[in-house]
mmCIF file of C-alpha atoms in Angstrom:
data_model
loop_
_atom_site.group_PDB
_atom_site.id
_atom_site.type_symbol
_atom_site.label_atom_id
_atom_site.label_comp_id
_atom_site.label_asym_id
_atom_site.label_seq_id
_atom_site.Cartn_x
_atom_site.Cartn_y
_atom_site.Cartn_z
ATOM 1 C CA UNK F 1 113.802 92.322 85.557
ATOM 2 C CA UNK F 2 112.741 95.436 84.027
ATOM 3 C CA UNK F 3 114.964 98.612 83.917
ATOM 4 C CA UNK F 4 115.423 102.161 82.726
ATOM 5 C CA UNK F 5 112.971 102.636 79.822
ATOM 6 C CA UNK F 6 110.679 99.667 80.228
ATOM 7 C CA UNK F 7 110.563 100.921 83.849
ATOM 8 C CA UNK F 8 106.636 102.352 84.515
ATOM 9 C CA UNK F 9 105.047 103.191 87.280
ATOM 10 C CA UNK F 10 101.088 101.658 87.948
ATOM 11 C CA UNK F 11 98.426 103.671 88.848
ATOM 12 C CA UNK F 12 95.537 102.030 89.790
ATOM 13 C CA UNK F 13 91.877 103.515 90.172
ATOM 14 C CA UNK F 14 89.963 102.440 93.304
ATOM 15 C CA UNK F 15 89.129 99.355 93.298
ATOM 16 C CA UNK F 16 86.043 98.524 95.578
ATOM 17 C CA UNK F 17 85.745 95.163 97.578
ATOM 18 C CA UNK F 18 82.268 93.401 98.484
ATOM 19 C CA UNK F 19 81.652 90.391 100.911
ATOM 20 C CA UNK F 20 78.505 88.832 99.881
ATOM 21 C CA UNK F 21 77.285 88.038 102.995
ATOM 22 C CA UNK F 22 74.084 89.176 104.868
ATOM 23 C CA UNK F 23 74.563 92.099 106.013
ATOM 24 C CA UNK F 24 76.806 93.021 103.088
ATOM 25 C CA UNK F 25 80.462 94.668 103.794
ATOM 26 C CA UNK F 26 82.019 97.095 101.038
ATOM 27 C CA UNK F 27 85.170 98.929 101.362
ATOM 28 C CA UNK F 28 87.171 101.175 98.448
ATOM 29 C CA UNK F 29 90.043 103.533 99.476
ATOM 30 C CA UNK F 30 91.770 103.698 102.823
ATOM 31 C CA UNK F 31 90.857 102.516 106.248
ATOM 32 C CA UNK F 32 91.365 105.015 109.129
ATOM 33 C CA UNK F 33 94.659 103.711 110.090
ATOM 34 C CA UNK F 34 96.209 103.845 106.478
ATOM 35 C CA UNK F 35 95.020 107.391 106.286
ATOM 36 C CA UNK F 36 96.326 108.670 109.691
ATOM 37 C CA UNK F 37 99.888 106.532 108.697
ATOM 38 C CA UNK F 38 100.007 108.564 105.068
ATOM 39 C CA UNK F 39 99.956 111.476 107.538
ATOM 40 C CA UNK F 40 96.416 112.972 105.971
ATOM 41 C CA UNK F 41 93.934 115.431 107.812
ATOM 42 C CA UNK F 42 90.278 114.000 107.157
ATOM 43 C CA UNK F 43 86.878 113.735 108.992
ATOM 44 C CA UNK F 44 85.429 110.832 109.716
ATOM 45 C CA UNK F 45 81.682 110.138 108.645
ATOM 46 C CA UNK F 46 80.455 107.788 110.290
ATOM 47 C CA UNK F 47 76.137 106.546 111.264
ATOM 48 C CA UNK F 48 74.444 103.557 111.991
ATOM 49 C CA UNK F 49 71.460 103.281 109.151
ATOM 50 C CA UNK F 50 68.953 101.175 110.360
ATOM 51 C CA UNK F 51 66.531 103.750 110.952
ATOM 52 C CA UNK F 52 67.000 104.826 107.429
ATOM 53 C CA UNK F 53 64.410 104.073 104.919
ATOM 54 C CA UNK F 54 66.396 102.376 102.152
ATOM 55 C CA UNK F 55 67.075 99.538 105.437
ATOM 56 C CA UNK F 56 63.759 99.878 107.104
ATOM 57 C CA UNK F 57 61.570 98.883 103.446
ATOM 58 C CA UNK F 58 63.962 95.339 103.723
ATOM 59 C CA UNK F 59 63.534 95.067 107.259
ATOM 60 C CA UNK F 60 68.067 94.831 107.511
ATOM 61 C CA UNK F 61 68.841 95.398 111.370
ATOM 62 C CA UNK F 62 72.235 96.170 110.341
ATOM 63 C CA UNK F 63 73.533 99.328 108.267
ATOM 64 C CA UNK F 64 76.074 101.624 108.781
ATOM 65 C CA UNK F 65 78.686 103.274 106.622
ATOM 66 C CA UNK F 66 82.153 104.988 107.455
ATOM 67 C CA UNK F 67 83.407 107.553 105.110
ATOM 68 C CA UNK F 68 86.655 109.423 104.906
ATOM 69 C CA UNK F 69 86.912 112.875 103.561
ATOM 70 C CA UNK F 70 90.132 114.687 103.765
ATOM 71 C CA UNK F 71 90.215 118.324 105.014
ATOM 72 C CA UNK F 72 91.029 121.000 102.844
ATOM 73 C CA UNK F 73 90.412 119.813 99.506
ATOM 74 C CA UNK F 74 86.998 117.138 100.509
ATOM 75 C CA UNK F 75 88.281 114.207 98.142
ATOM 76 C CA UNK F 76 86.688 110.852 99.488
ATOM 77 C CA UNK F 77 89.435 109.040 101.038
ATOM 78 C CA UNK F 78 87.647 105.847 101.580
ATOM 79 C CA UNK F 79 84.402 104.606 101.763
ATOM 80 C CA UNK F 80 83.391 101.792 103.861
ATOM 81 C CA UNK F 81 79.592 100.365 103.858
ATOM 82 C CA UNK F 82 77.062 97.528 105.766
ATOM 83 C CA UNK F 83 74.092 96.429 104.693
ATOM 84 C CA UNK F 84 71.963 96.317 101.956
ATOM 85 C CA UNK F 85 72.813 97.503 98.697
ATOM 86 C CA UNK F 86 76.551 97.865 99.945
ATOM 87 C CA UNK F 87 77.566 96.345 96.811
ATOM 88 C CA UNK F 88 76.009 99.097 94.247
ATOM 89 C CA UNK F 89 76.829 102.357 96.757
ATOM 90 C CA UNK F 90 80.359 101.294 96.710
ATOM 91 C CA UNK F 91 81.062 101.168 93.114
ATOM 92 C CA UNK F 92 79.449 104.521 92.902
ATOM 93 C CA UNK F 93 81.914 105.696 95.811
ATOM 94 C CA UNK F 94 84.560 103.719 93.693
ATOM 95 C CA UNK F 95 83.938 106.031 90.602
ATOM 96 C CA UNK F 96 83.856 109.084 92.538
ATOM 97 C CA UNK F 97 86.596 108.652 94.052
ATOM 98 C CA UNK F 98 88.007 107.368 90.652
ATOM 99 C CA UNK F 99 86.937 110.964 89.019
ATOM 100 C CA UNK F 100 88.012 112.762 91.557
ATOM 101 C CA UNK F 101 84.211 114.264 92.617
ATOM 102 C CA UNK F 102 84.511 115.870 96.331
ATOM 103 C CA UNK F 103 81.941 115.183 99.113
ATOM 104 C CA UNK F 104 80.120 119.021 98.031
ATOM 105 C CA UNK F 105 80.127 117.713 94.352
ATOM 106 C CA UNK F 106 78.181 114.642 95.374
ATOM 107 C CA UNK F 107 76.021 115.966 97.805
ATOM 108 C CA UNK F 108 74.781 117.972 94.644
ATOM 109 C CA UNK F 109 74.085 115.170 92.654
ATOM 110 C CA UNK F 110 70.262 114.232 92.717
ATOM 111 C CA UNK F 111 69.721 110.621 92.719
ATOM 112 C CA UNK F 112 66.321 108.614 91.855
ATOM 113 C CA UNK F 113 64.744 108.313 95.494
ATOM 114 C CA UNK F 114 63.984 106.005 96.392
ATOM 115 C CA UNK F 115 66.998 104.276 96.086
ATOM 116 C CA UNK F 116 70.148 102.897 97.555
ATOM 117 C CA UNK F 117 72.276 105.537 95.506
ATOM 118 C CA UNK F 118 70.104 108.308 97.389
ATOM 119 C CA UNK F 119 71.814 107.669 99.994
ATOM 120 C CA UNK F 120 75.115 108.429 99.066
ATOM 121 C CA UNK F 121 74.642 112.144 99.015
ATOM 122 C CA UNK F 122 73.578 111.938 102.813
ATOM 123 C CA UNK F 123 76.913 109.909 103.706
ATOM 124 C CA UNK F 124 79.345 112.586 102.564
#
């Protein structure tokens, strides 16, 4: 319905997605599969965190996380979390990703420990 000058394209930021279940699930950015179809060059990230403290001081069995960082310039492609406090890491992720922070920016950041946002810079 809309044409020549009313014509816009949308840009949306990344917009993170929790399941509120136990063990929580978060995702923001692409999956694997969506990066390898766009054609982009990235390492996967990938480590089960039970043994980590943030999951051991709740006693959660379950916690991993899966991130994507693309080769060359280390922008966070996606970021895709289990367990518990999933649903804050993920918006942090979100507004990285967002501001365009690589993973060597955030490992740099120093986060309150402990905490689940500690975390993040270990992920990357």
């Amino acid at each position: 319905m809309l044409a020549g000058k009313d014509e816009r394209e949308v840009n949306y930021p990344p917009i993170p997605s929790v399941v509120f279940t136990l063990p929580q699930l978060a995702s923001v950015g692409l999956s694997e599969a969506a990066a390898r179809d766009k054609g982009l060059a990235f390492d996967t990230h990938f480590e089960k965190t039970a043994g980590w403290y943030s999951s051991l001081r709740v006693g959660a069995r379950y916690s991993a996380y899966k991130i994507l960082v693309e080769n060359g310039t280390g922008h966070i492609l996606g970021a895709h979390l289990i367990g518990p406090g999933a649903e804050e890491q993920i918006n942090l992720f979100a507004m990285a990703m967002g501001a365009g922070l690589t993973a060597n920016r955030i490992k740099g950041i120093i986060f309150a420990y402990p905490s689940y946002a500690s975390d993040i810079s270990s992920m990357v």
